[in-house]
GROMACS .gro file of C-alpha atoms in nm:
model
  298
    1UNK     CA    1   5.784  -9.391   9.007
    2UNK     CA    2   6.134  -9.488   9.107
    3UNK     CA    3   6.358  -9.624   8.870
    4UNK     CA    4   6.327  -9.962   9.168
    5UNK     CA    5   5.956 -10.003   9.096
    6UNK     CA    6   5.883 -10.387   9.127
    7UNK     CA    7   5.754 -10.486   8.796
    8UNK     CA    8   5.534 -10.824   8.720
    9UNK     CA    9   5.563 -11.010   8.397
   10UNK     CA   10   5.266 -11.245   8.362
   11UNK     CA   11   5.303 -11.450   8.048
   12UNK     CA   12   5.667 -11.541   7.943
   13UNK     CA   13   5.664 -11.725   7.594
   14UNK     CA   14   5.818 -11.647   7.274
   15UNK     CA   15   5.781 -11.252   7.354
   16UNK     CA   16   5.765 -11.205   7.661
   17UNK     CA   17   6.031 -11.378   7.850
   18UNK     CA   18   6.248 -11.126   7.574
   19UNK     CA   19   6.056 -10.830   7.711
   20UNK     CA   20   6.089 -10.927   8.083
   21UNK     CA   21   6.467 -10.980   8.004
   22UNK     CA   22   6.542 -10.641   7.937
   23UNK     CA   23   6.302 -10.537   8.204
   24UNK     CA   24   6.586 -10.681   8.433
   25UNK     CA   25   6.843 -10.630   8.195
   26UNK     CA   26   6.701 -10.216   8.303
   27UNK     CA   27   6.768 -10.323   8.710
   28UNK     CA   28   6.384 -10.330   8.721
   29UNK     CA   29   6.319 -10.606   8.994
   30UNK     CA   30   6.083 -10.867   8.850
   31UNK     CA   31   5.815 -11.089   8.950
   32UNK     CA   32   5.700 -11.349   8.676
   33UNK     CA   33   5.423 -11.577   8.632
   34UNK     CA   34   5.306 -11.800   8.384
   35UNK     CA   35   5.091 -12.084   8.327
   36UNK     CA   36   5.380 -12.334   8.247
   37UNK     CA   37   5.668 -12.216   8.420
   38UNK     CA   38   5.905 -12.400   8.243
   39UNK     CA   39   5.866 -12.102   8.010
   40UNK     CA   40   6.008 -11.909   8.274
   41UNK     CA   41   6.312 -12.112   8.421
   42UNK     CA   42   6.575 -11.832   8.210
   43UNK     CA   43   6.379 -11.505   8.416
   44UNK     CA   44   6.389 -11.761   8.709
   45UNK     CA   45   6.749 -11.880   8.675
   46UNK     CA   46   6.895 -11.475   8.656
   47UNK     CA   47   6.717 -11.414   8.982
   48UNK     CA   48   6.359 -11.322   8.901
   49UNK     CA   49   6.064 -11.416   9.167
   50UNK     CA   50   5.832 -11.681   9.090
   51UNK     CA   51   5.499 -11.636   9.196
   52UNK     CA   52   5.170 -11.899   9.170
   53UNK     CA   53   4.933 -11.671   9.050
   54UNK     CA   54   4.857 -11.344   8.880
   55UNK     CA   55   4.706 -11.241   9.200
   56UNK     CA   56   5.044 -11.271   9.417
   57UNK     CA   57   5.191 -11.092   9.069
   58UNK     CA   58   5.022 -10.787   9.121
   59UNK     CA   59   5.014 -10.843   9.528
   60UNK     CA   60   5.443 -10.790   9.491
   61UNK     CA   61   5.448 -10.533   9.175
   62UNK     CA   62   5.387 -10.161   9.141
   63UNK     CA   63   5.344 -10.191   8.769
   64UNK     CA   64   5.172 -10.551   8.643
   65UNK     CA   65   5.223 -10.636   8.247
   66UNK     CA   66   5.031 -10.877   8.093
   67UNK     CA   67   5.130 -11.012   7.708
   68UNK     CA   68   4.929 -11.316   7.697
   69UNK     CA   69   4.715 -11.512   7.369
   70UNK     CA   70   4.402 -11.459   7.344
   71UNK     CA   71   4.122 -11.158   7.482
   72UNK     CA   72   3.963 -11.456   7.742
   73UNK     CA   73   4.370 -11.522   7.859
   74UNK     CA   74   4.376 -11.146   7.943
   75UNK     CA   75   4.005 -11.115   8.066
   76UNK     CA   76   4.150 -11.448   8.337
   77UNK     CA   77   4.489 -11.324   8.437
   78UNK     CA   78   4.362 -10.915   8.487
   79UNK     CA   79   3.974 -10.972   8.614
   80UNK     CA   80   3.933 -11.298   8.695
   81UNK     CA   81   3.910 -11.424   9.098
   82UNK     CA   82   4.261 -11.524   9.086
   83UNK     CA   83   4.333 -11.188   8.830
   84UNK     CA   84   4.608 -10.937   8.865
   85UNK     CA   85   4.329 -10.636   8.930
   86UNK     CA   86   4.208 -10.862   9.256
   87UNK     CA   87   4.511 -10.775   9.456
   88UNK     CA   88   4.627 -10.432   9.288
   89UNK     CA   89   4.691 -10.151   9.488
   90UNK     CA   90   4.598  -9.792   9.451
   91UNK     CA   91   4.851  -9.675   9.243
   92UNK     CA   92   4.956  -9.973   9.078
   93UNK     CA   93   4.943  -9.968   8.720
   94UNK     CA   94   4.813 -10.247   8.464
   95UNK     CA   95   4.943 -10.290   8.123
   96UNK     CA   96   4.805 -10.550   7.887
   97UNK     CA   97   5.035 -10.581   7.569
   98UNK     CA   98   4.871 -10.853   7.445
   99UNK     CA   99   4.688 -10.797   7.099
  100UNK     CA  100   4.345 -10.834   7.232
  101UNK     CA  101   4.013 -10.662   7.140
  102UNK     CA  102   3.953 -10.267   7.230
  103UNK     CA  103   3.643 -10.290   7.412
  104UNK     CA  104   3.805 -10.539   7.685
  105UNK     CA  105   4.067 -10.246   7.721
  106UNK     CA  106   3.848 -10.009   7.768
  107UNK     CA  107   3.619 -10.241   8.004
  108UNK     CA  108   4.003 -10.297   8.216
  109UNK     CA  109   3.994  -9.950   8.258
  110UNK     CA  110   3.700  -9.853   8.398
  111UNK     CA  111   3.721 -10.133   8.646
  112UNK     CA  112   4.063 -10.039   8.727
  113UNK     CA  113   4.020  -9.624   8.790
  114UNK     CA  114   3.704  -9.741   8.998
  115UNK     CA  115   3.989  -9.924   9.220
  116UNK     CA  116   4.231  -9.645   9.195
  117UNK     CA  117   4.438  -9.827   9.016
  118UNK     CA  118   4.577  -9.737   8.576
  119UNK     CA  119   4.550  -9.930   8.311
  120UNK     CA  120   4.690  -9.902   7.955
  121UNK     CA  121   4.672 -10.164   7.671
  122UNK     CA  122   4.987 -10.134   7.444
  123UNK     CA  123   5.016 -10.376   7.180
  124UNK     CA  124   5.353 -10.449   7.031
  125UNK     CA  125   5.475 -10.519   6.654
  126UNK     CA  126   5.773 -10.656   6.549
  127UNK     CA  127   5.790 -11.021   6.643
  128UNK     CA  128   6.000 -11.204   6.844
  129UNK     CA  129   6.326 -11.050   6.632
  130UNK     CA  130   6.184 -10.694   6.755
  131UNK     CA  131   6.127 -10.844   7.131
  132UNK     CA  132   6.472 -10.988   7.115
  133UNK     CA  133   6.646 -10.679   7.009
  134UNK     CA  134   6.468 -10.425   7.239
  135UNK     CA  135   6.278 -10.232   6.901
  136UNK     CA  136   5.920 -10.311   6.908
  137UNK     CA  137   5.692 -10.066   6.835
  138UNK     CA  138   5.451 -10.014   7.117
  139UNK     CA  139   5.102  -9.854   7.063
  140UNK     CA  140   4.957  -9.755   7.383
  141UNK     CA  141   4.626  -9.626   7.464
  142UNK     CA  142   4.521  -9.499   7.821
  143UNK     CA  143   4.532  -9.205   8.024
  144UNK     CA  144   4.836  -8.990   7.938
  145UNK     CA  145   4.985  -8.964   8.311
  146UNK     CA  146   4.971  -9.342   8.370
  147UNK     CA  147   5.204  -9.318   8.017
  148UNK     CA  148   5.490  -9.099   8.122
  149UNK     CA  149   5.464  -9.284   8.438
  150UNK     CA  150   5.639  -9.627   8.301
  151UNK     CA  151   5.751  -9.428   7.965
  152UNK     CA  152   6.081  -9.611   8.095
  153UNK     CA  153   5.962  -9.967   8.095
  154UNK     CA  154   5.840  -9.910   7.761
  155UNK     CA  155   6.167  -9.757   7.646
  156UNK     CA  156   6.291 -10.092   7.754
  157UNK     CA  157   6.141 -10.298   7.539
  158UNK     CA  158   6.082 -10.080   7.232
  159UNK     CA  159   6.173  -9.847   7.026
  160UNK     CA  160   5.886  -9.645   6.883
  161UNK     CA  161   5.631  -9.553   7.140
  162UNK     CA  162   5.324  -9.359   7.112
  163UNK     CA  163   5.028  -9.285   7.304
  164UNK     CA  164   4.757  -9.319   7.044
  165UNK     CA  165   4.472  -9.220   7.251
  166UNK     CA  166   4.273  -9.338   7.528
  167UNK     CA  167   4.147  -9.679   7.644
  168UNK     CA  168   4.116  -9.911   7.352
  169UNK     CA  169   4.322  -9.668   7.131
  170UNK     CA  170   4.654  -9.879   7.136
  171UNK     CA  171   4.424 -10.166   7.059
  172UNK     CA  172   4.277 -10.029   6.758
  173UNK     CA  173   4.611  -9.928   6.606
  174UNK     CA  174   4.761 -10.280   6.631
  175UNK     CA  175   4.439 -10.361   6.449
  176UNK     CA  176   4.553 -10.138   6.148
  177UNK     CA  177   4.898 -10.289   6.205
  178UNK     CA  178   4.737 -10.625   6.137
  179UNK     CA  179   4.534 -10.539   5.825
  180UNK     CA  180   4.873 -10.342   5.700
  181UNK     CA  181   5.056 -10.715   5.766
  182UNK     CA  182   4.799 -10.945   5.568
  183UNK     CA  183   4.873 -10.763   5.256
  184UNK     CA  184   5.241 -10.782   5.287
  185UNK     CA  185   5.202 -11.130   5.383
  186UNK     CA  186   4.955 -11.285   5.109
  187UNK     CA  187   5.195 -11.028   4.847
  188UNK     CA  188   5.488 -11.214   4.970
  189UNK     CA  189   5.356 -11.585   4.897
  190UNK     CA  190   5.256 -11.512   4.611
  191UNK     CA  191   5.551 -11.328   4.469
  192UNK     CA  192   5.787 -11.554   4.572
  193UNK     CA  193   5.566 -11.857   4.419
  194UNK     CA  194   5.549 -11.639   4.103
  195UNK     CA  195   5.916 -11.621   4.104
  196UNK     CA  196   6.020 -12.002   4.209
  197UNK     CA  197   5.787 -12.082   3.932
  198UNK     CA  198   6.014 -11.889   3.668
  199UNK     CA  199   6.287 -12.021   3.768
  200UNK     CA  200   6.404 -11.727   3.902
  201UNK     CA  201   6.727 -11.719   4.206
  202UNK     CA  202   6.503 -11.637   4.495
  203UNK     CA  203   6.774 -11.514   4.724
  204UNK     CA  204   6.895 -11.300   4.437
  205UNK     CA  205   6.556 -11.136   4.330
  206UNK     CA  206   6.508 -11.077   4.712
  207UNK     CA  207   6.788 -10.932   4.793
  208UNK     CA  208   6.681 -10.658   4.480
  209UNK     CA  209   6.341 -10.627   4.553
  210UNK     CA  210   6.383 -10.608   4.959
  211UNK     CA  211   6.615 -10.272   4.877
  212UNK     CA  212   6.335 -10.094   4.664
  213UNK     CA  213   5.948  -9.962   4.657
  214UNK     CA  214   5.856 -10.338   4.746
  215UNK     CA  215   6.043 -10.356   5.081
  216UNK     CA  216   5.883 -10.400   5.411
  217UNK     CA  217   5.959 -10.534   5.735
  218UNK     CA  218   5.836 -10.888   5.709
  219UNK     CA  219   6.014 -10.898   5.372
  220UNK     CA  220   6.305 -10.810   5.514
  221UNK     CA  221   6.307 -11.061   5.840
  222UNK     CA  222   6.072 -11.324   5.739
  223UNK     CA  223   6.157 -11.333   5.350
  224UNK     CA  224   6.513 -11.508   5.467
  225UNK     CA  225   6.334 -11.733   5.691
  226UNK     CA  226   6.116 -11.879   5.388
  227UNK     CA  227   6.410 -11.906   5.141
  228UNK     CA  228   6.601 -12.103   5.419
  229UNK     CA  229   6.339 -12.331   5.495
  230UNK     CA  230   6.217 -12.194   5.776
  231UNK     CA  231   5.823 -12.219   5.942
  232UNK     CA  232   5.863 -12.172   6.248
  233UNK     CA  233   5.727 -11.927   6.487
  234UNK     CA  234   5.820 -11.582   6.528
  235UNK     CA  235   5.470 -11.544   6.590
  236UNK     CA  236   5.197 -11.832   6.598
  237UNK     CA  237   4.969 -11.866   6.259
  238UNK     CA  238   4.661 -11.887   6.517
  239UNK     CA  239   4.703 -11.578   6.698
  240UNK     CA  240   4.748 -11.401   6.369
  241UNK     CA  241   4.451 -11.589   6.285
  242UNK     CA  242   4.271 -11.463   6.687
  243UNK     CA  243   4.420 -11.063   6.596
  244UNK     CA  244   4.223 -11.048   6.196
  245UNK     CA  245   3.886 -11.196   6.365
  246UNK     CA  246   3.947 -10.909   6.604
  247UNK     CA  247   4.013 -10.701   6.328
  248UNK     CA  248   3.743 -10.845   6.104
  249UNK     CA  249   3.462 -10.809   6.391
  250UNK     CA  250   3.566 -10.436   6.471
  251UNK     CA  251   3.528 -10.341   6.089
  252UNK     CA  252   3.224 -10.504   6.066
  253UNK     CA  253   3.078 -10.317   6.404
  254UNK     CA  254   3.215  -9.971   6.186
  255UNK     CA  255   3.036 -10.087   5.840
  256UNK     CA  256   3.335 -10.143   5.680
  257UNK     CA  257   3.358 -10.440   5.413
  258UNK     CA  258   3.743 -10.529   5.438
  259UNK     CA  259   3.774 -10.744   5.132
  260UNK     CA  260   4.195 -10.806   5.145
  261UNK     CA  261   4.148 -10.863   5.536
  262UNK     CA  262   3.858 -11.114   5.453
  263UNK     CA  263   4.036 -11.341   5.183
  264UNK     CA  264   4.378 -11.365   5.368
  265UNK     CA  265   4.154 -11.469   5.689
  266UNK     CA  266   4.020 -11.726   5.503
  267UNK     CA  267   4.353 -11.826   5.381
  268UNK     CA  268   4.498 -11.869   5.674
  269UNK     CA  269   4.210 -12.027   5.808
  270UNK     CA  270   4.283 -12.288   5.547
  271UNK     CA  271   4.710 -12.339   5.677
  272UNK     CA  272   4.528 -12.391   6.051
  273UNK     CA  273   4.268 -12.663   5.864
  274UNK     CA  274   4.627 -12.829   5.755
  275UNK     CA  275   4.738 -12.863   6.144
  276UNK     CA  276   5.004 -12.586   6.051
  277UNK     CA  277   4.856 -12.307   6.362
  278UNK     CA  278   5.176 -12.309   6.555
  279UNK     CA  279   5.402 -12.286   6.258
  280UNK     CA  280   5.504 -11.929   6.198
  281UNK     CA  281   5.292 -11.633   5.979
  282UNK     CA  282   5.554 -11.674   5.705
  283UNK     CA  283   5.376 -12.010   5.609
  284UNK     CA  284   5.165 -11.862   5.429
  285UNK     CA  285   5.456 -11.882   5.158
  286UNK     CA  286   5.505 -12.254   5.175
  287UNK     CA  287   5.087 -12.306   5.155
  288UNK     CA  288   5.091 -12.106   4.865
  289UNK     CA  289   5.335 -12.246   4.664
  290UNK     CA  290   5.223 -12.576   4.741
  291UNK     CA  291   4.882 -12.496   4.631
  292UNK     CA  292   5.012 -12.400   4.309
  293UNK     CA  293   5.232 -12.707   4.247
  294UNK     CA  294   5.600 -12.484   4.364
  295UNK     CA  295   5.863 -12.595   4.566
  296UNK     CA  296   6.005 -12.330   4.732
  297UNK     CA  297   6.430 -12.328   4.706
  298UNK     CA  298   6.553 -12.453   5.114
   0.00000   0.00000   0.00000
C-alpha cells in the first residue's frame, strides 16, 4: 500500500480522535465516523470526511480502524448490516483496536479472509497521554502480511509494536496488560492512603518512590493526577471494569483462579456502584482512602 491509502477512523473519543490526528498529521487521507459526531468536529474541522455510517467508512477506505467500547460496539460497527465488513473490498484491511474479547477477533477474521478482505485486532496501552503523544504500545494479532502492510499507520500512533501472534493474539496480550494494571492500580491506592494517613508529603514520597523498584507507568502519569485532585478520565472506570470481565472470563475458560484480578474487579465494581464509571481508573485512589477515613492532599 501507498503511503495515499484512504484510511477510516470509526470511533473518535478520548483516544481515538488522538490516533486519527496523527493519522492525518502522517498525510494519510481520512474518513471518520462516529456515533455522536460532535466527537469528531476537530478531524472534521482540519479537513477529514464525514461519513453516516461504518458502511460508507469502509465503502471510501482501503484500511478501516475501529477503537470503539465495548465487544457488542465492535461486533455492530465491523459485522453488523450497516458494519464496516458489509461494504469492504477485497483487499481492504480491518483493524479493531478496541480492547475487546479474543474470540470476536478471531470470529472477524474468518469472516473477513472468506471476503478477501484482512483483519487484525491490535489493542493499545498507554491512555489518552500515550494516544496524545504518538507512544502507545500496540499489540497486534493477525496474519503477518496484513501487519507489514499498515506497519506505517501503526508507527503513527505508537511506539512499541509487535505482532504477537495470530487472530485473537493481540487481544490476549492486552488481557495480560490489564491484569499487570490492576495490581499497580489497587498498590497505588493503597500506598498512597497508607502514606496520607502518616502524615507523610505525598508529592515528596512520590517523587522518591516513582524513581526506584516501585515505579511504573501509571505511577508515573496517573500518581500526579491523584495528588492534584484529579478523577477524571484518561480512560473510563467502566471499560476498565468491561476489559477485567474479559480478562476474568478468559482465565476462567483456561482454569485459572486469578485471585488479585478477582478482588480489584470487585473493587471497582464497588467505585461504578458509587455512580463514579466515567471518572478515570486512578479513582480507585480517592475510593480507597475514603473507605479508610483519608483525605487525599489536592
Amino acid at each position: 500500500m501507498s503511503d495515499r491509502m484512504t484510511v477510516g477512523f470509526i470511533g473518535t473519543g478520548i483516544m481515538g480522535a488522538s490516533m486519527a490526528g496523527h493519522l492525518m498529521d502522517a498525510g494519510y487521507p481520512l474518513r471518520v465516523y462516529n456515533r455522536t459526531r460532535d466527537k469528531a468536529q476537530g478531524l472534521l474541522d482540519r479537513g477529514a470526511a464525514w461519513c453516516d455510517s461504518p458502511a460508507e467508512v469502509a465503502r471510501q477506505a482501503d484500511v478501516v480502524i475501529t477503537i470503539v467500547g465495548y465487544p457488542r460496539d465492535v461486533e455492530a460497527v465491523v459485522l453488523g448490516p450497516e458494519g464496516a465488513l458489509s461494504t469492504a473490498r477485497p483487499g481492504t484491511i480491518l483493524i479493531d483496536m478496541t480492547t475487546s474479547e479474543p474470540a470476536l477477533a478471531q470470529r472477524i477474521h474468518a469472516a473477513a479472509k472468506a471476503k478477501g478482505v484482512g483483519s487484525l485486532d491490535a489493542p493499545v496501552s498507554g491512555g489518552d497521554t500515550g494516544a496524545r503523544n504518538g507512544t502507545l504500545a500496540i499489540m497486534v494479532g493477525g496474519d503477518e502480511g496484513d501487519f507489514q502492510r499498515v506497519l506505517p499507520l501503526f508507527e503513527a500512533m505508537g511506539k512499541t509494536i509487535n505482532r504477537i501472534g495470530p487472530a485473537g493474539a493481540g487481544q490476549h496480550c492486552k488481557m495480560v496488560n490489564q491484569i499487570l494494571i490492576t495490581g499497580t492500580m489497587l498498590a497505588m491506592a493503597e500506598a498512597f492512603t497508607y502514606g496520607a494517613k502518616a502524615g507523610l508529603d505525598l508529592q515528596k514520597v512520590h517523587g522518591v518512590v516513582s524513581t526506584g523498584a516501585a515505579g511504573s507507568s501509571n505511577l508515573s502519569n496517573l500518581g500526579p493526577r491523584v495528588l492534584r485532585g484529579d478523577f477524571e478520565p484518561g480512560f473510563f472506570v467502566e471499560h476498565y471494569v468491561k476489559d477485567m470481565g474479559i480478562a476474568h472470563k478468559e482465565a476462567r475458560a483456561m482454569g485459572l483462579d486469578l485471585r488479585g484480578l478477582e478482588l480489584v474487579e470487585q473493587v471497582y465494581e464497588q467505585i461504578i456502584e458509587q455512580g463514579q464509571g466515567r471518572k478515570g481508573t486512578q479513582a480507585i485512589c480517592d475510593y480507597i482512602a475514603r473507605r479508610n477515613g483519608v483525605q487525599l492532599p489536592k
